[in-house]
Amino acid sequence: QTVVTQEPSLTVSPGGTVTLTCASSTGAVTSDSYPNWFQQKPGQAPTALIYSTSNKHSWTPARFSGSLLGGKAALTVSGVQPEDEAEYYCLLYYGGAQGGVFGGGTKLTVL
Amino acid sequence: QVQLQQSGPGLVRPSQTLSLTCAISGDSVSSKSATWDWIRQSPSRGLEWLGRTYYRSKWSSDYAVSVKSRITINADTSKNQFSLQLDSVTPEDTAVYYCARDPRYSSGWSFDHWGQGILVTVSS
């Protein structure tokens, strides 16, 4: 059973920069995992932010960026806004019968 | 503007069948590029992909191993919607169920549009 691991929680000050990471129990995350990032606020469906490691959707604010960092997928938020307080989930693709696996989420607090 | 509107009951009895529908606007369920997926979310299991349906030269469906023996996902082209049926439910199937579109930008997955979600409780 593949496990995708994220930091359970992070805190950042308004205007600051924070990086969330996404690790795979199978080894280093590469572009072949096509990492996705989603934002979810309480009571709402997830909103897509990043696909295929670093590609933004048309609605993704410029302050969000995706990358690979030290064998993990990473989501960096630069110039954090209060409205960025939310849960963030990554999704990694493994192919075959396993398909895709979501991480457990990172609760980002803006304080 | 793609929108997905979910409908279905919020309470299902144990051993019965969970049935949900996802109506599509702004795209076609018969799209030859997208797939139409179901995902659920619960405190114990987190976000879990359940399966998808898609049309290329014919209709196909793929299912997660964890529910493969109990799940059916179908498309209704006349209503431009797709549906989820999950048989023999137990309280462990209690979750918020989402439908989503994968536009298939690449060989991997990406879910760009999601339904509003429906909390389905399995209880007698």
Coordinates of C-alpha atoms in Angstrom, one line a residue:
Chain A
Q1 CA 0.0 0.0 0.0
T2 CA 1.6 3.2 -1.2
V3 CA 1.6 6.1 1.2
V4 CA 1.8 9.8 0.3
T5 CA 3.0 11.9 3.1
Q6 CA 2.6 15.6 3.8
E7 CA 3.3 17.8 6.8
P8 CA 0.2 17.7 9.0
S9 CA 0.3 21.4 9.7
L10 CA 2.3 24.5 9.0
T11 CA 2.0 28.1 10.2
V12 CA 3.0 31.2 8.2
S13 CA 2.7 34.9 8.8
P14 CA 0.8 37.1 6.3
G15 CA 3.1 38.2 3.5
G16 CA 5.6 35.4 4.2
T17 CA 6.6 32.4 2.1
V18 CA 5.9 28.8 2.9
T19 CA 6.7 25.5 1.2
L20 CA 4.6 22.4 1.6
T21 CA 6.0 19.0 0.5
C22 CA 4.7 15.7 -0.7
A23 CA 6.7 12.5 -0.3
S24 CA 6.1 9.0 -1.7
S25 CA 6.7 5.8 0.3
T26 CA 8.0 4.2 -3.0
G27 CA 10.9 6.6 -3.3
A28 CA 11.7 10.0 -4.9
V29 CA 8.9 11.9 -6.5
T30 CA 9.6 12.7 -10.1
S31 CA 7.8 14.4 -12.9
D32 CA 6.5 11.0 -13.9
S33 CA 4.3 11.1 -10.8
Y34 CA 2.6 14.2 -12.4
P35 CA 2.1 15.9 -9.0
N36 CA -1.1 17.8 -8.4
W37 CA -2.0 20.2 -5.6
F38 CA -5.4 21.1 -4.3
Q39 CA -6.7 23.6 -1.8
Q40 CA -9.7 22.8 0.3
K41 CA -11.5 25.2 2.7
P42 CA -14.0 24.0 5.3
G43 CA -17.2 22.8 3.9
Q44 CA -16.1 23.2 0.3
A45 CA -14.9 20.9 -2.5
P46 CA -11.2 20.9 -3.3
T47 CA -10.0 23.5 -5.8
A48 CA -7.3 22.5 -8.2
L49 CA -4.1 24.7 -8.0
I50 CA -1.3 22.8 -9.8
Y51 CA -1.0 19.9 -12.2
S52 CA 1.9 18.0 -13.7
T53 CA 4.4 19.3 -11.1
S54 CA 4.3 23.0 -11.9
N55 CA 1.5 23.9 -14.3
K56 CA -1.1 26.3 -13.1
H57 CA -4.8 26.4 -13.9
S58 CA -6.2 29.6 -15.4
W59 CA -7.6 30.5 -12.0
T60 CA -4.5 29.8 -9.9
P61 CA -3.1 32.9 -8.2
A62 CA 0.4 33.7 -9.2
R63 CA 1.7 33.4 -5.7
F64 CA 1.3 29.6 -5.9
S65 CA 4.0 27.6 -7.6
G66 CA 4.9 23.9 -7.8
S67 CA 8.2 22.2 -8.1
L68 CA 10.3 19.1 -7.2
L69 CA 12.5 19.6 -4.2
G70 CA 14.8 17.1 -2.6
G71 CA 12.9 14.0 -4.0
K72 CA 9.5 15.4 -3.1
A73 CA 6.9 17.5 -4.8
A74 CA 6.6 21.0 -3.4
L75 CA 4.0 23.7 -3.3
T76 CA 5.4 27.2 -2.5
V77 CA 3.1 30.1 -1.5
S78 CA 4.9 33.4 -1.8
G79 CA 3.4 36.5 -0.2
V80 CA 0.8 34.5 1.8
Q81 CA -2.6 36.0 2.1
P82 CA -5.1 35.4 4.9
E83 CA -7.4 33.7 2.5
D84 CA -4.8 31.1 1.9
E85 CA -5.6 29.5 5.2
A86 CA -6.9 26.1 4.2
E87 CA -6.0 22.4 3.9
Y88 CA -3.8 21.5 1.0
Y89 CA -3.6 18.1 -0.6
C90 CA -1.2 16.6 -3.1
L91 CA -2.0 13.8 -5.6
L92 CA 0.7 11.5 -7.1
Y93 CA 0.1 9.2 -10.1
Y94 CA 1.5 5.7 -10.0
G95 CA -0.2 4.1 -13.0
G96 CA -1.4 0.6 -13.4
A97 CA -3.9 -0.8 -10.9
Q98 CA -2.9 1.7 -8.3
G99 CA -3.7 4.8 -10.3
G100 CA -3.4 7.9 -8.2
V101 CA -3.0 8.4 -4.4
F102 CA -3.8 11.5 -2.4
G103 CA -1.7 12.7 0.5
G104 CA -3.1 13.2 3.9
G105 CA -3.2 16.9 3.7
T106 CA -1.4 19.9 5.3
K107 CA -3.4 22.4 7.3
L108 CA -1.9 25.8 6.6
T109 CA -2.6 28.4 9.3
V110 CA -2.0 32.1 8.5
L111 CA -1.2 33.8 11.7
Chain B
Q1 CA -17.4 27.2 -17.7
V2 CA -17.6 23.6 -16.7
Q3 CA -19.9 22.9 -13.8
L4 CA -20.7 19.6 -12.1
Q5 CA -23.9 19.3 -10.1
Q6 CA -24.4 16.3 -7.8
S7 CA -27.6 14.8 -6.6
G8 CA -28.6 11.8 -4.6
P9 CA -29.6 10.6 -1.1
G10 CA -27.7 11.5 2.0
L11 CA -28.6 8.4 3.9
V12 CA -28.3 4.8 2.8
R13 CA -29.0 1.7 4.9
P14 CA -26.3 -0.9 5.5
S15 CA -26.2 -3.6 2.8
Q16 CA -28.1 -1.3 0.3
T17 CA -26.8 0.4 -2.8
L18 CA -25.5 4.0 -2.8
S19 CA -26.5 5.9 -5.9
L20 CA -25.3 9.3 -6.9
T21 CA -25.6 11.3 -10.1
C22 CA -23.4 14.1 -11.5
A23 CA -24.9 16.4 -14.1
I24 CA -22.4 18.1 -16.4
S25 CA -22.7 21.6 -18.0
G26 CA -20.0 23.3 -20.1
D27 CA -18.6 20.0 -21.4
S28 CA -19.8 16.6 -22.8
V29 CA -19.8 13.3 -21.0
S30 CA -18.9 11.9 -24.4
S31 CA -15.7 14.0 -24.6
K32 CA -13.0 12.1 -26.3
S33 CA -10.3 13.7 -24.1
A34 CA -11.7 13.9 -20.5
T35 CA -12.6 11.3 -18.0
W36 CA -15.4 11.6 -15.4
D37 CA -14.4 10.5 -12.0
W38 CA -15.8 9.8 -8.5
I39 CA -13.7 10.6 -5.4
R40 CA -14.7 10.3 -1.7
Q41 CA -13.4 11.9 1.4
S42 CA -13.7 10.7 5.0
P43 CA -11.7 11.4 8.2
S44 CA -10.5 7.8 8.3
R45 CA -9.5 7.3 4.7
G46 CA -8.8 10.8 3.5
L47 CA -9.3 11.5 -0.2
E48 CA -9.8 8.3 -2.1
W49 CA -10.3 7.9 -5.9
L50 CA -13.0 5.4 -6.6
G51 CA -13.2 5.2 -10.4
R52 CA -14.0 6.8 -13.7
T53 CA -15.8 6.5 -17.0
Y54 CA -14.8 7.8 -20.4
Y55 CA -15.5 7.6 -24.1
R56 CA -12.9 7.1 -26.7
S57 CA -14.1 4.9 -29.5
K58 CA -16.3 3.1 -27.0
W59 CA -17.3 3.5 -23.3
S60 CA -14.8 2.3 -20.7
S61 CA -14.6 2.4 -16.9
D62 CA -11.7 1.9 -14.5
Y63 CA -12.2 1.2 -10.8
A64 CA -10.1 1.3 -7.6
V65 CA -9.0 -2.1 -6.4
S66 CA -10.6 -1.3 -3.0
V67 CA -14.1 -1.1 -4.3
K68 CA -13.8 -2.9 -7.7
S69 CA -16.2 -5.7 -6.7
R70 CA -19.0 -3.3 -5.6
I71 CA -18.8 -0.3 -7.9
T72 CA -20.4 0.7 -11.2
I73 CA -19.9 4.0 -13.0
N74 CA -22.0 4.7 -16.0
A75 CA -22.7 7.6 -18.4
D76 CA -26.1 8.8 -19.6
T77 CA -25.5 10.7 -22.8
S78 CA -29.1 11.8 -23.2
K79 CA -28.9 13.7 -19.9
N80 CA -25.1 14.6 -20.1
Q81 CA -24.4 13.1 -16.7
F82 CA -22.7 10.2 -15.1
S83 CA -23.5 8.1 -12.1
L84 CA -22.0 6.1 -9.3
Q85 CA -23.5 2.9 -7.8
L86 CA -21.8 1.3 -4.8
D87 CA -23.3 -1.9 -3.6
S88 CA -23.5 -3.6 -0.2
V89 CA -22.5 -0.5 1.7
T90 CA -21.3 -0.5 5.3
P91 CA -20.7 2.3 7.7
E92 CA -17.1 2.5 6.4
D93 CA -18.5 3.9 3.2
T94 CA -19.8 6.9 5.0
A95 CA -18.0 9.9 3.3
V96 CA -18.4 13.0 1.3
Y97 CA -18.6 11.9 -2.3
Y98 CA -17.4 14.1 -5.1
C99 CA -17.6 13.9 -8.9
A100 CA -14.8 15.4 -10.8
R101 CA -13.5 16.0 -14.4
D102 CA -10.0 14.9 -15.4
P103 CA -9.2 16.9 -18.6
R104 CA -6.3 14.5 -19.4
Y105 CA -3.8 17.3 -19.9
S106 CA -1.1 14.6 -19.6
S107 CA -0.5 10.9 -19.0
G108 CA -1.0 11.5 -15.3
W109 CA -4.1 12.6 -13.5
S110 CA -5.5 16.1 -12.8
F111 CA -8.9 17.0 -11.6
D112 CA -9.7 20.5 -12.6
H113 CA -13.4 20.7 -11.8
W114 CA -15.3 19.2 -8.9
G115 CA -18.9 18.8 -7.9
Q116 CA -20.1 20.3 -4.7
G117 CA -19.9 17.1 -2.8
I118 CA -22.6 15.1 -1.0
L119 CA -22.3 13.6 2.5
V120 CA -23.6 10.1 2.4
T121 CA -24.1 8.5 5.7
V122 CA -24.5 4.7 6.0
S123 CA -26.7 3.9 8.9
S124 CA -29.7 2.0 9.9

